[in-house]
PDB file of C-alpha atoms in Angstrom:
ATOM      1  CA  UNK A   1       0.000   0.000   0.000  1.00 31.00           C
ATOM      2  CA  UNK A   2       2.776   2.442   0.875  1.00 32.00           C
ATOM      3  CA  UNK A   3       4.617   1.968  -2.434  1.00 32.00           C
ATOM      4  CA  UNK A   4       1.447   2.410  -4.470  1.00 37.00           C
ATOM      5  CA  UNK A   5       0.417   5.576  -2.706  1.00 36.00           C
ATOM      6  CA  UNK A   6       3.877   7.103  -2.892  1.00 38.00           C
ATOM      7  CA  UNK A   7       3.664   7.004  -6.690  1.00 41.00           C
ATOM      8  CA  UNK A   8       0.264   8.727  -6.664  1.00 52.00           C
ATOM      9  CA  UNK A   9       0.552  11.263  -3.884  1.00 61.00           C
ATOM     10  CA  UNK A  10       2.975  14.107  -3.434  1.00 75.00           C
ATOM     11  CA  UNK A  11       4.278  15.643  -0.235  1.00 83.00           C
ATOM     12  CA  UNK A  12       3.064  15.715   2.479  1.00 85.00           C
ATOM     13  CA  UNK A  13       0.799  12.731   1.823  1.00 85.00           C
ATOM     14  CA  UNK A  14       3.542  10.323   0.765  1.00 85.00           C
ATOM     15  CA  UNK A  15       5.447  10.987   4.018  1.00 87.00           C
ATOM     16  CA  UNK A  16       2.311  10.370   6.058  1.00 88.00           C
ATOM     17  CA  UNK A  17       1.765   7.060   4.293  1.00 83.00           C
ATOM     18  CA  UNK A  18       5.329   6.092   5.171  1.00 83.00           C
ATOM     19  CA  UNK A  19       4.501   6.672   8.844  1.00 83.00           C
ATOM     20  CA  UNK A  20       6.390   9.956   9.137  1.00 86.00           C
ATOM     21  CA  UNK A  21       3.662  11.744  11.085  1.00 87.00           C
ATOM     22  CA  UNK A  22       5.930  13.589  13.454  1.00 87.00           C
ATOM     23  CA  UNK A  23       8.746  14.712  11.150  1.00 90.00           C
ATOM     24  CA  UNK A  24      10.237  18.192  11.267  1.00 92.00           C
ATOM     25  CA  UNK A  25      10.768  19.998   7.964  1.00 93.00           C
ATOM     26  CA  UNK A  26      13.187  22.886   7.446  1.00 94.00           C
ATOM     27  CA  UNK A  27      11.946  26.069   5.846  1.00 94.00           C
ATOM     28  CA  UNK A  28      15.469  26.941   4.646  1.00 93.00           C
ATOM     29  CA  UNK A  29      18.730  25.033   5.023  1.00 91.00           C
ATOM     30  CA  UNK A  30      20.561  27.964   6.648  1.00 93.00           C
ATOM     31  CA  UNK A  31      17.807  29.364   8.859  1.00 94.00           C
ATOM     32  CA  UNK A  32      16.632  27.863  12.173  1.00 95.00           C
ATOM     33  CA  UNK A  33      12.972  27.369  11.230  1.00 96.00           C
ATOM     34  CA  UNK A  34      11.131  24.042  11.180  1.00 95.00           C
ATOM     35  CA  UNK A  35       7.542  22.845  11.052  1.00 93.00           C
ATOM     36  CA  UNK A  36       5.407  19.742  11.469  1.00 92.00           C
ATOM     37  CA  UNK A  37       2.338  18.985   9.371  1.00 91.00           C
ATOM     38  CA  UNK A  38      -0.127  18.762  12.251  1.00 89.00           C
ATOM     39  CA  UNK A  39       0.865  22.185  13.613  1.00 86.00           C
ATOM     40  CA  UNK A  40      -0.556  24.070  10.673  1.00 87.00           C
ATOM     41  CA  UNK A  41      -4.253  24.480   9.820  1.00 89.00           C
ATOM     42  CA  UNK A  42      -3.547  24.976   6.101  1.00 90.00           C
ATOM     43  CA  UNK A  43      -1.631  21.695   5.799  1.00 91.00           C
ATOM     44  CA  UNK A  44      -4.153  19.778   7.903  1.00 92.00           C
ATOM     45  CA  UNK A  45      -7.039  20.997   5.740  1.00 91.00           C
ATOM     46  CA  UNK A  46      -5.139  19.683   2.734  1.00 91.00           C
ATOM     47  CA  UNK A  47      -4.744  16.298   4.432  1.00 92.00           C
ATOM     48  CA  UNK A  48      -8.500  16.182   5.151  1.00 92.00           C
ATOM     49  CA  UNK A  49      -9.232  16.774   1.475  1.00 91.00           C
ATOM     50  CA  UNK A  50      -6.795  14.024   0.474  1.00 90.00           C
ATOM     51  CA  UNK A  51      -8.556  11.581   2.815  1.00 90.00           C
ATOM     52  CA  UNK A  52     -11.892  12.333   1.142  1.00 90.00           C
ATOM     53  CA  UNK A  53     -10.466  11.721  -2.322  1.00 89.00           C
ATOM     54  CA  UNK A  54      -8.263   8.675  -1.703  1.00 86.00           C
ATOM     55  CA  UNK A  55      -9.770   5.536  -0.210  1.00 85.00           C
ATOM     56  CA  UNK A  56      -6.433   3.954   0.725  1.00 82.00           C
ATOM     57  CA  UNK A  57      -5.306   7.171   2.397  1.00 87.00           C
ATOM     58  CA  UNK A  58      -8.536   7.211   4.394  1.00 90.00           C
ATOM     59  CA  UNK A  59      -7.929   3.596   5.415  1.00 89.00           C
ATOM     60  CA  UNK A  60      -4.518   4.571   6.798  1.00 88.00           C
ATOM     61  CA  UNK A  61      -5.999   7.053   9.244  1.00 90.00           C
ATOM     62  CA  UNK A  62      -8.921   4.844  10.175  1.00 91.00           C
ATOM     63  CA  UNK A  63      -6.385   2.158  11.041  1.00 91.00           C
ATOM     64  CA  UNK A  64      -4.463   4.632  13.226  1.00 90.00           C
ATOM     65  CA  UNK A  65      -7.637   5.644  15.029  1.00 92.00           C
ATOM     66  CA  UNK A  66      -8.506   2.005  15.648  1.00 94.00           C
ATOM     67  CA  UNK A  67      -5.083   1.523  17.249  1.00 92.00           C
ATOM     68  CA  UNK A  68      -5.556   4.611  19.432  1.00 93.00           C
ATOM     69  CA  UNK A  69      -9.026   3.488  20.534  1.00 94.00           C
ATOM     70  CA  UNK A  70      -7.506   0.217  21.734  1.00 95.00           C
ATOM     71  CA  UNK A  71      -5.746   2.280  24.419  1.00 95.00           C
ATOM     72  CA  UNK A  72      -9.138   2.240  26.169  1.00 95.00           C
ATOM     73  CA  UNK A  73      -8.580  -1.461  26.818  1.00 96.00           C
ATOM     74  CA  UNK A  74      -5.370  -0.852  28.789  1.00 95.00           C
ATOM     75  CA  UNK A  75      -6.572  -0.337  32.341  1.00 96.00           C
ATOM     76  CA  UNK A  76      -4.764   1.642  35.019  1.00 95.00           C
ATOM     77  CA  UNK A  77      -5.501   1.805  38.743  1.00 96.00           C
ATOM     78  CA  UNK A  78      -4.653   5.019  40.556  1.00 94.00           C
ATOM     79  CA  UNK A  79      -4.458   5.057  44.352  1.00 92.00           C
ATOM     80  CA  UNK A  80      -5.548   8.370  45.883  1.00 85.00           C
ATOM     81  CA  UNK A  81      -5.801   8.627  49.651  1.00 82.00           C
ATOM     82  CA  UNK A  82      -8.001   5.699  50.727  1.00 84.00           C
ATOM     83  CA  UNK A  83      -9.569   4.935  47.369  1.00 92.00           C
ATOM     84  CA  UNK A  84      -8.482   3.292  44.134  1.00 94.00           C
ATOM     85  CA  UNK A  85      -9.687   4.827  40.876  1.00 93.00           C
ATOM     86  CA  UNK A  86      -9.889   2.728  37.728  1.00 95.00           C
ATOM     87  CA  UNK A  87      -9.114   4.466  34.442  1.00 94.00           C
ATOM     88  CA  UNK A  88      -7.489   3.599  31.133  1.00 96.00           C
ATOM     89  CA  UNK A  89      -4.474   4.834  29.189  1.00 95.00           C
ATOM     90  CA  UNK A  90      -6.728   6.582  26.658  1.00 95.00           C
ATOM     91  CA  UNK A  91      -8.028   8.755  29.520  1.00 94.00           C
ATOM     92  CA  UNK A  92      -4.470   9.873  30.281  1.00 94.00           C
ATOM     93  CA  UNK A  93      -3.856  10.926  26.673  1.00 94.00           C
ATOM     94  CA  UNK A  94      -7.126  12.891  26.726  1.00 92.00           C
ATOM     95  CA  UNK A  95      -5.979  14.593  29.929  1.00 92.00           C
ATOM     96  CA  UNK A  96      -2.706  15.529  28.229  1.00 90.00           C
ATOM     97  CA  UNK A  97      -4.595  17.027  25.259  1.00 88.00           C
ATOM     98  CA  UNK A  98      -6.609  19.186  27.653  1.00 87.00           C
ATOM     99  CA  UNK A  99      -3.412  20.228  29.386  1.00 85.00           C
ATOM    100  CA  UNK A 100      -1.955  21.319  26.045  1.00 81.00           C
ATOM    101  CA  UNK A 101      -5.112  23.308  25.365  1.00 78.00           C
ATOM    102  CA  UNK A 102      -5.637  25.152  28.639  1.00 79.00           C
ATOM    103  CA  UNK A 103      -2.951  23.968  31.114  1.00 78.00           C
ATOM    104  CA  UNK A 104      -5.507  21.980  33.125  1.00 83.00           C
ATOM    105  CA  UNK A 105      -4.782  18.708  34.978  1.00 84.00           C
ATOM    106  CA  UNK A 106      -1.202  19.755  35.732  1.00 83.00           C
ATOM    107  CA  UNK A 107      -1.133  18.304  39.245  1.00 85.00           C
ATOM    108  CA  UNK A 108      -2.842  15.076  38.202  1.00 88.00           C
ATOM    109  CA  UNK A 109      -0.497  14.503  35.258  1.00 89.00           C
ATOM    110  CA  UNK A 110       2.847  15.577  36.699  1.00 88.00           C
ATOM    111  CA  UNK A 111       2.677  14.762  40.409  1.00 89.00           C
ATOM    112  CA  UNK A 112       3.873  11.349  41.529  1.00 90.00           C
ATOM    113  CA  UNK A 113       1.109   8.844  42.235  1.00 90.00           C
ATOM    114  CA  UNK A 114       0.739   5.204  43.172  1.00 94.00           C
ATOM    115  CA  UNK A 115      -0.176   3.432  39.925  1.00 95.00           C
ATOM    116  CA  UNK A 116      -0.836  -0.196  39.046  1.00 96.00           C
ATOM    117  CA  UNK A 117      -1.241  -1.853  35.638  1.00 94.00           C
ATOM    118  CA  UNK A 118      -2.158  -5.189  37.259  1.00 95.00           C
ATOM    119  CA  UNK A 119      -5.286  -4.616  39.316  1.00 94.00           C
ATOM    120  CA  UNK A 120      -6.951  -2.666  42.130  1.00 93.00           C
ATOM    121  CA  UNK A 121      -4.932  -4.561  44.722  1.00 92.00           C
ATOM    122  CA  UNK A 122      -1.605  -3.717  43.104  1.00 91.00           C
ATOM    123  CA  UNK A 123       1.277  -4.005  43.134  1.00 94.00           C
ATOM    124  CA  UNK A 124       1.545  -0.209  42.915  1.00 94.00           C
ATOM    125  CA  UNK A 125       4.476   1.816  41.664  1.00 94.00           C
ATOM    126  CA  UNK A 126       5.273   5.466  42.396  1.00 94.00           C
ATOM    127  CA  UNK A 127       5.265   7.330  39.075  1.00 93.00           C
ATOM    128  CA  UNK A 128       3.549  10.178  37.244  1.00 91.00           C
ATOM    129  CA  UNK A 129       0.695   9.628  34.829  1.00 92.00           C
ATOM    130  CA  UNK A 130       2.688  11.145  31.964  1.00 91.00           C
ATOM    131  CA  UNK A 131       5.269   8.397  32.432  1.00 91.00           C
ATOM    132  CA  UNK A 132       2.569   6.028  31.158  1.00 92.00           C
ATOM    133  CA  UNK A 133       2.624   7.756  27.766  1.00 92.00           C
ATOM    134  CA  UNK A 134       4.673   7.031  24.665  1.00 90.00           C
ATOM    135  CA  UNK A 135       6.054   9.960  22.636  1.00 86.00           C
ATOM    136  CA  UNK A 136       5.283   8.331  19.280  1.00 86.00           C
ATOM    137  CA  UNK A 137       1.708   7.601  20.335  1.00 90.00           C
ATOM    138  CA  UNK A 138       1.348  11.170  21.619  1.00 91.00           C
ATOM    139  CA  UNK A 139       2.211  12.359  18.113  1.00 88.00           C
ATOM    140  CA  UNK A 140      -0.355  10.071  16.478  1.00 89.00           C
ATOM    141  CA  UNK A 141      -2.955  10.945  19.115  1.00 92.00           C
ATOM    142  CA  UNK A 142      -2.551  14.667  18.420  1.00 90.00           C
ATOM    143  CA  UNK A 143      -2.523  14.167  14.650  1.00 91.00           C
ATOM    144  CA  UNK A 144      -5.705  12.107  14.473  1.00 91.00           C
ATOM    145  CA  UNK A 145      -7.579  14.266  16.980  1.00 90.00           C
ATOM    146  CA  UNK A 146      -6.703  17.458  15.095  1.00 90.00           C
ATOM    147  CA  UNK A 147      -7.644  15.728  11.853  1.00 90.00           C
ATOM    148  CA  UNK A 148     -11.100  14.827  13.188  1.00 88.00           C
ATOM    149  CA  UNK A 149     -11.589  18.261  14.823  1.00 86.00           C
ATOM    150  CA  UNK A 150     -11.629  16.718  18.299  1.00 85.00           C
ATOM    151  CA  UNK A 151      -9.001  19.250  19.334  1.00 82.00           C
ATOM    152  CA  UNK A 152      -8.543  22.609  17.567  1.00 79.00           C
ATOM    153  CA  UNK A 153      -5.873  22.914  14.905  1.00 77.00           C
ATOM    154  CA  UNK A 154      -3.239  25.556  15.442  1.00 80.00           C
ATOM    155  CA  UNK A 155      -3.316  28.221  12.768  1.00 85.00           C
ATOM    156  CA  UNK A 156       0.457  28.239  12.627  1.00 90.00           C
ATOM    157  CA  UNK A 157       3.383  27.089  14.710  1.00 93.00           C
ATOM    158  CA  UNK A 158       6.993  27.318  13.563  1.00 96.00           C
ATOM    159  CA  UNK A 159       9.703  25.637  15.610  1.00 96.00           C
ATOM    160  CA  UNK A 160      12.988  27.419  16.074  1.00 96.00           C
ATOM    161  CA  UNK A 161      16.014  27.391  18.356  1.00 95.00           C
ATOM    162  CA  UNK A 162      18.570  29.698  19.891  1.00 95.00           C
ATOM    163  CA  UNK A 163      19.405  31.297  23.203  1.00 96.00           C
ATOM    164  CA  UNK A 164      18.378  34.745  24.368  1.00 97.00           C
ATOM    165  CA  UNK A 165      19.048  36.760  27.498  1.00 97.00           C
ATOM    166  CA  UNK A 166      16.400  37.799  29.997  1.00 97.00           C
ATOM    167  CA  UNK A 167      16.741  40.166  32.949  1.00 96.00           C
ATOM    168  CA  UNK A 168      14.456  40.458  35.936  1.00 95.00           C
ATOM    169  CA  UNK A 169      14.473  41.328  39.629  1.00 92.00           C
ATOM    170  CA  UNK A 170      13.802  44.590  41.439  1.00 87.00           C
ATOM    171  CA  UNK A 171      16.475  46.449  39.416  1.00 89.00           C
ATOM    172  CA  UNK A 172      16.828  43.926  36.583  1.00 92.00           C
ATOM    173  CA  UNK A 173      19.894  42.732  38.424  1.00 92.00           C
ATOM    174  CA  UNK A 174      19.323  39.030  37.655  1.00 94.00           C
ATOM    175  CA  UNK A 175      20.269  37.650  34.240  1.00 95.00           C
ATOM    176  CA  UNK A 176      19.504  34.245  32.772  1.00 96.00           C
ATOM    177  CA  UNK A 177      19.745  32.570  29.376  1.00 96.00           C
ATOM    178  CA  UNK A 178      16.675  30.821  28.027  1.00 97.00           C
ATOM    179  CA  UNK A 179      15.822  29.153  24.720  1.00 97.00           C
ATOM    180  CA  UNK A 180      13.432  30.399  22.056  1.00 97.00           C
ATOM    181  CA  UNK A 181      11.385  27.395  20.915  1.00 97.00           C
ATOM    182  CA  UNK A 182       8.322  28.281  18.864  1.00 97.00           C
ATOM    183  CA  UNK A 183       6.775  31.157  16.930  1.00 97.00           C
ATOM    184  CA  UNK A 184       2.977  31.108  16.653  1.00 95.00           C
ATOM    185  CA  UNK A 185       0.236  33.348  15.333  1.00 93.00           C
ATOM    186  CA  UNK A 186      -0.418  34.687  18.856  1.00 95.00           C
ATOM    187  CA  UNK A 187       3.015  34.810  20.513  1.00 97.00           C
ATOM    188  CA  UNK A 188       6.445  33.314  21.141  1.00 98.00           C
ATOM    189  CA  UNK A 189       7.282  30.265  23.247  1.00 97.00           C
ATOM    190  CA  UNK A 190      10.503  30.115  25.284  1.00 97.00           C
ATOM    191  CA  UNK A 191      11.825  27.409  27.579  1.00 96.00           C
ATOM    192  CA  UNK A 192      14.331  26.736  30.334  1.00 95.00           C
ATOM    193  CA  UNK A 193      15.627  23.682  32.173  1.00 92.00           C
ATOM    194  CA  UNK A 194      16.603  25.746  35.199  1.00 90.00           C
ATOM    195  CA  UNK A 195      14.099  24.593  37.823  1.00 82.00           C
ATOM    196  CA  UNK A 196      14.987  27.533  40.081  1.00 87.00           C
ATOM    197  CA  UNK A 197      14.026  30.086  37.440  1.00 90.00           C
ATOM    198  CA  UNK A 198      10.268  29.649  37.831  1.00 85.00           C
ATOM    199  CA  UNK A 199      10.200  30.653  41.506  1.00 85.00           C
ATOM    200  CA  UNK A 200      12.693  33.463  40.943  1.00 90.00           C
ATOM    201  CA  UNK A 201      10.687  35.000  38.106  1.00 91.00           C
ATOM    202  CA  UNK A 202       7.527  35.067  40.170  1.00 87.00           C
ATOM    203  CA  UNK A 203       9.175  37.535  42.559  1.00 87.00           C
ATOM    204  CA  UNK A 204       9.626  40.044  39.717  1.00 93.00           C
ATOM    205  CA  UNK A 205       7.072  42.514  38.451  1.00 95.00           C
ATOM    206  CA  UNK A 206       8.553  42.910  34.956  1.00 96.00           C
ATOM    207  CA  UNK A 207      10.870  40.866  32.712  1.00 97.00           C
ATOM    208  CA  UNK A 208      13.102  42.056  29.873  1.00 97.00           C
ATOM    209  CA  UNK A 209      13.541  39.722  26.905  1.00 97.00           C
ATOM    210  CA  UNK A 210      16.583  40.699  24.816  1.00 97.00           C
ATOM    211  CA  UNK A 211      15.989  39.474  21.294  1.00 96.00           C
ATOM    212  CA  UNK A 212      17.624  40.291  17.965  1.00 94.00           C
ATOM    213  CA  UNK A 213      15.263  40.717  15.008  1.00 95.00           C
ATOM    214  CA  UNK A 214      17.813  41.807  12.366  1.00 94.00           C
ATOM    215  CA  UNK A 215      18.440  38.312  11.003  1.00 94.00           C
ATOM    216  CA  UNK A 216      14.709  37.614  11.004  1.00 96.00           C
ATOM    217  CA  UNK A 217      13.951  40.832   9.099  1.00 95.00           C
ATOM    218  CA  UNK A 218      16.654  39.983   6.559  1.00 94.00           C
ATOM    219  CA  UNK A 219      15.228  36.489   6.185  1.00 95.00           C
ATOM    220  CA  UNK A 220      11.795  37.933   5.383  1.00 96.00           C
ATOM    221  CA  UNK A 221      13.007  40.527   2.889  1.00 95.00           C
ATOM    222  CA  UNK A 222      15.031  37.798   1.163  1.00 94.00           C
ATOM    223  CA  UNK A 223      11.892  35.706   0.464  1.00 92.00           C
ATOM    224  CA  UNK A 224      12.393  33.360   3.409  1.00 93.00           C
ATOM    225  CA  UNK A 225      15.913  32.478   2.365  1.00 91.00           C
ATOM    226  CA  UNK A 226      19.146  32.756   4.342  1.00 87.00           C
ATOM    227  CA  UNK A 227      22.373  33.150   2.395  1.00 79.00           C
ATOM    228  CA  UNK A 228      24.469  31.583   5.120  1.00 85.00           C
ATOM    229  CA  UNK A 229      23.935  30.063   8.533  1.00 86.00           C
ATOM    230  CA  UNK A 230      24.061  32.536  11.420  1.00 85.00           C
ATOM    231  CA  UNK A 231      25.137  31.534  14.902  1.00 85.00           C
ATOM    232  CA  UNK A 232      22.835  32.812  17.650  1.00 90.00           C
ATOM    233  CA  UNK A 233      20.116  33.927  15.232  1.00 95.00           C
ATOM    234  CA  UNK A 234      18.121  35.672  17.971  1.00 97.00           C
ATOM    235  CA  UNK A 235      20.804  36.527  20.512  1.00 96.00           C
ATOM    236  CA  UNK A 236      21.844  40.121  21.134  1.00 94.00           C
ATOM    237  CA  UNK A 237      23.918  42.017  23.686  1.00 88.00           C
ATOM    238  CA  UNK A 238      22.475  45.315  22.443  1.00 89.00           C
ATOM    239  CA  UNK A 239      20.964  46.890  25.544  1.00 87.00           C
ATOM    240  CA  UNK A 240      18.307  48.617  23.420  1.00 87.00           C
ATOM    241  CA  UNK A 241      16.929  45.462  21.738  1.00 92.00           C
ATOM    242  CA  UNK A 242      14.398  44.056  24.164  1.00 94.00           C
ATOM    243  CA  UNK A 243      10.739  43.978  25.015  1.00 96.00           C
ATOM    244  CA  UNK A 244       9.175  44.311  28.438  1.00 94.00           C
ATOM    245  CA  UNK A 245       6.450  42.043  29.678  1.00 97.00           C
ATOM    246  CA  UNK A 246       4.663  41.871  33.020  1.00 97.00           C
ATOM    247  CA  UNK A 247       5.603  38.722  34.872  1.00 96.00           C
ATOM    248  CA  UNK A 248       1.980  37.742  35.452  1.00 95.00           C
ATOM    249  CA  UNK A 249       1.328  37.959  31.701  1.00 96.00           C
ATOM    250  CA  UNK A 250       3.815  35.175  30.972  1.00 96.00           C
ATOM    251  CA  UNK A 251       2.017  31.833  30.684  1.00 93.00           C
ATOM    252  CA  UNK A 252       4.017  29.021  32.328  1.00 90.00           C
ATOM    253  CA  UNK A 253       3.484  25.332  31.587  1.00 86.00           C
ATOM    254  CA  UNK A 254       5.361  22.073  31.976  1.00 80.00           C
ATOM    255  CA  UNK A 255       6.478  19.851  29.142  1.00 75.00           C
ATOM    256  CA  UNK A 256       4.885  16.401  29.410  1.00 72.00           C
ATOM    257  CA  UNK A 257       8.488  15.175  29.592  1.00 71.00           C
ATOM    258  CA  UNK A 258       9.401  17.611  32.372  1.00 68.00           C
ATOM    259  CA  UNK A 259       9.971  14.727  34.753  1.00 66.00           C
ATOM    260  CA  UNK A 260      12.792  13.566  32.467  1.00 71.00           C
ATOM    261  CA  UNK A 261      14.296  16.780  31.128  1.00 75.00           C
ATOM    262  CA  UNK A 262      13.170  19.409  33.686  1.00 82.00           C
ATOM    263  CA  UNK A 263      11.894  21.700  30.917  1.00 90.00           C
ATOM    264  CA  UNK A 264       9.480  24.555  31.626  1.00 91.00           C
ATOM    265  CA  UNK A 265       7.760  26.602  28.916  1.00 93.00           C
ATOM    266  CA  UNK A 266       7.157  30.371  28.992  1.00 95.00           C
ATOM    267  CA  UNK A 267       4.695  31.832  26.469  1.00 96.00           C
ATOM    268  CA  UNK A 268       4.611  35.566  25.709  1.00 97.00           C
ATOM    269  CA  UNK A 269       1.665  36.903  23.706  1.00 97.00           C
ATOM    270  CA  UNK A 270       2.348  39.612  21.177  1.00 97.00           C
ATOM    271  CA  UNK A 271      -0.227  41.972  22.642  1.00 96.00           C
ATOM    272  CA  UNK A 272       1.520  41.817  26.041  1.00 97.00           C
ATOM    273  CA  UNK A 273       4.950  42.845  24.692  1.00 97.00           C
ATOM    274  CA  UNK A 274       5.672  46.443  25.658  1.00 95.00           C
ATOM    275  CA  UNK A 275       7.890  49.243  24.321  1.00 88.00           C
ATOM    276  CA  UNK A 276       9.250  47.338  21.327  1.00 93.00           C
ATOM    277  CA  UNK A 277       8.624  46.599  17.654  1.00 94.00           C
ATOM    278  CA  UNK A 278       9.370  42.909  18.301  1.00 96.00           C
ATOM    279  CA  UNK A 279       5.720  41.877  18.153  1.00 96.00           C
ATOM    280  CA  UNK A 280       5.157  43.624  14.805  1.00 97.00           C
ATOM    281  CA  UNK A 281       8.227  41.972  13.270  1.00 97.00           C
ATOM    282  CA  UNK A 282       7.202  38.512  14.432  1.00 97.00           C
ATOM    283  CA  UNK A 283       3.631  39.079  13.257  1.00 97.00           C
ATOM    284  CA  UNK A 284       5.018  39.960   9.836  1.00 97.00           C
ATOM    285  CA  UNK A 285       6.999  36.726   9.901  1.00 97.00           C
ATOM    286  CA  UNK A 286       3.798  34.811  10.673  1.00 96.00           C
ATOM    287  CA  UNK A 287       2.084  36.405   7.662  1.00 95.00           C
ATOM    288  CA  UNK A 288       5.009  35.423   5.445  1.00 95.00           C
ATOM    289  CA  UNK A 289       4.912  31.865   6.746  1.00 95.00           C
ATOM    290  CA  UNK A 290       1.160  31.621   6.132  1.00 92.00           C
ATOM    291  CA  UNK A 291       1.790  32.467   2.476  1.00 93.00           C
ATOM    292  CA  UNK A 292       4.631  29.938   2.417  1.00 92.00           C
ATOM    293  CA  UNK A 293       2.369  27.128   3.662  1.00 90.00           C
ATOM    294  CA  UNK A 294      -0.452  28.090   1.297  1.00 89.00           C
ATOM    295  CA  UNK A 295       1.978  27.684  -1.607  1.00 88.00           C
ATOM    296  CA  UNK A 296       3.057  24.210  -0.434  1.00 84.00           C
ATOM    297  CA  UNK A 297      -0.290  22.516  -1.081  1.00 79.00           C
TER     298      UNK A 297
END
């Protein structure tokens, strides 16, 4: 089936048939921008249309959904206080999807619990619910649920990488490096593996994010092409290149793998960025990328 479809379907459908549901694709070989198919509403709409037109392609996704639904048959017993709650692995994936959407169920997913896969009498093991999940299945779960409109599709999300400097504290006397991770239609996602940072930030009223936009502006004016690779694409030591944001406007969430890698996410919305043209430049980039994705399909 895979060989037949690959001769009939072009990207991205041929990659999906080959099982490459979670691949990252580079926008340009010298620029730090990547994307996945399920993180873009334009590409996902194209996949939906392909499913309607191609019976074998539709079968592929029905088969994936059948596999995911079988997760309901894998029972889990969770001991809380003096009671034991029976659930299934599918329930945990649903909880993770809701956490991605609105940061709910954080304590239930990430706190250590007594869990058994054998029965209500145990044996029980101390672990978090997210440790019951498989990264590859998480990818398929998200893909199929976005495809069937069970969870909303993101309009646009572009992955990126690079360090930037932030300053905070009563007199901005504390400095820390964090990573830029994603650019979306509503804001920018950063991350850190410094578990002390979260508590320290919460004692600050304002945070400065120092971020260079020169390389990004050049990339846009050059039709989303980078002549040569640039180290530290977003980093700057220019004291005038920053945006302010109120600490309580920064949305903080855990990665579902935080128990393994200690990563914490910080999301800054464009409309909360103060005294800077950073938001306008990144919004322009989003518009350019929307046109880029429209031209792909």
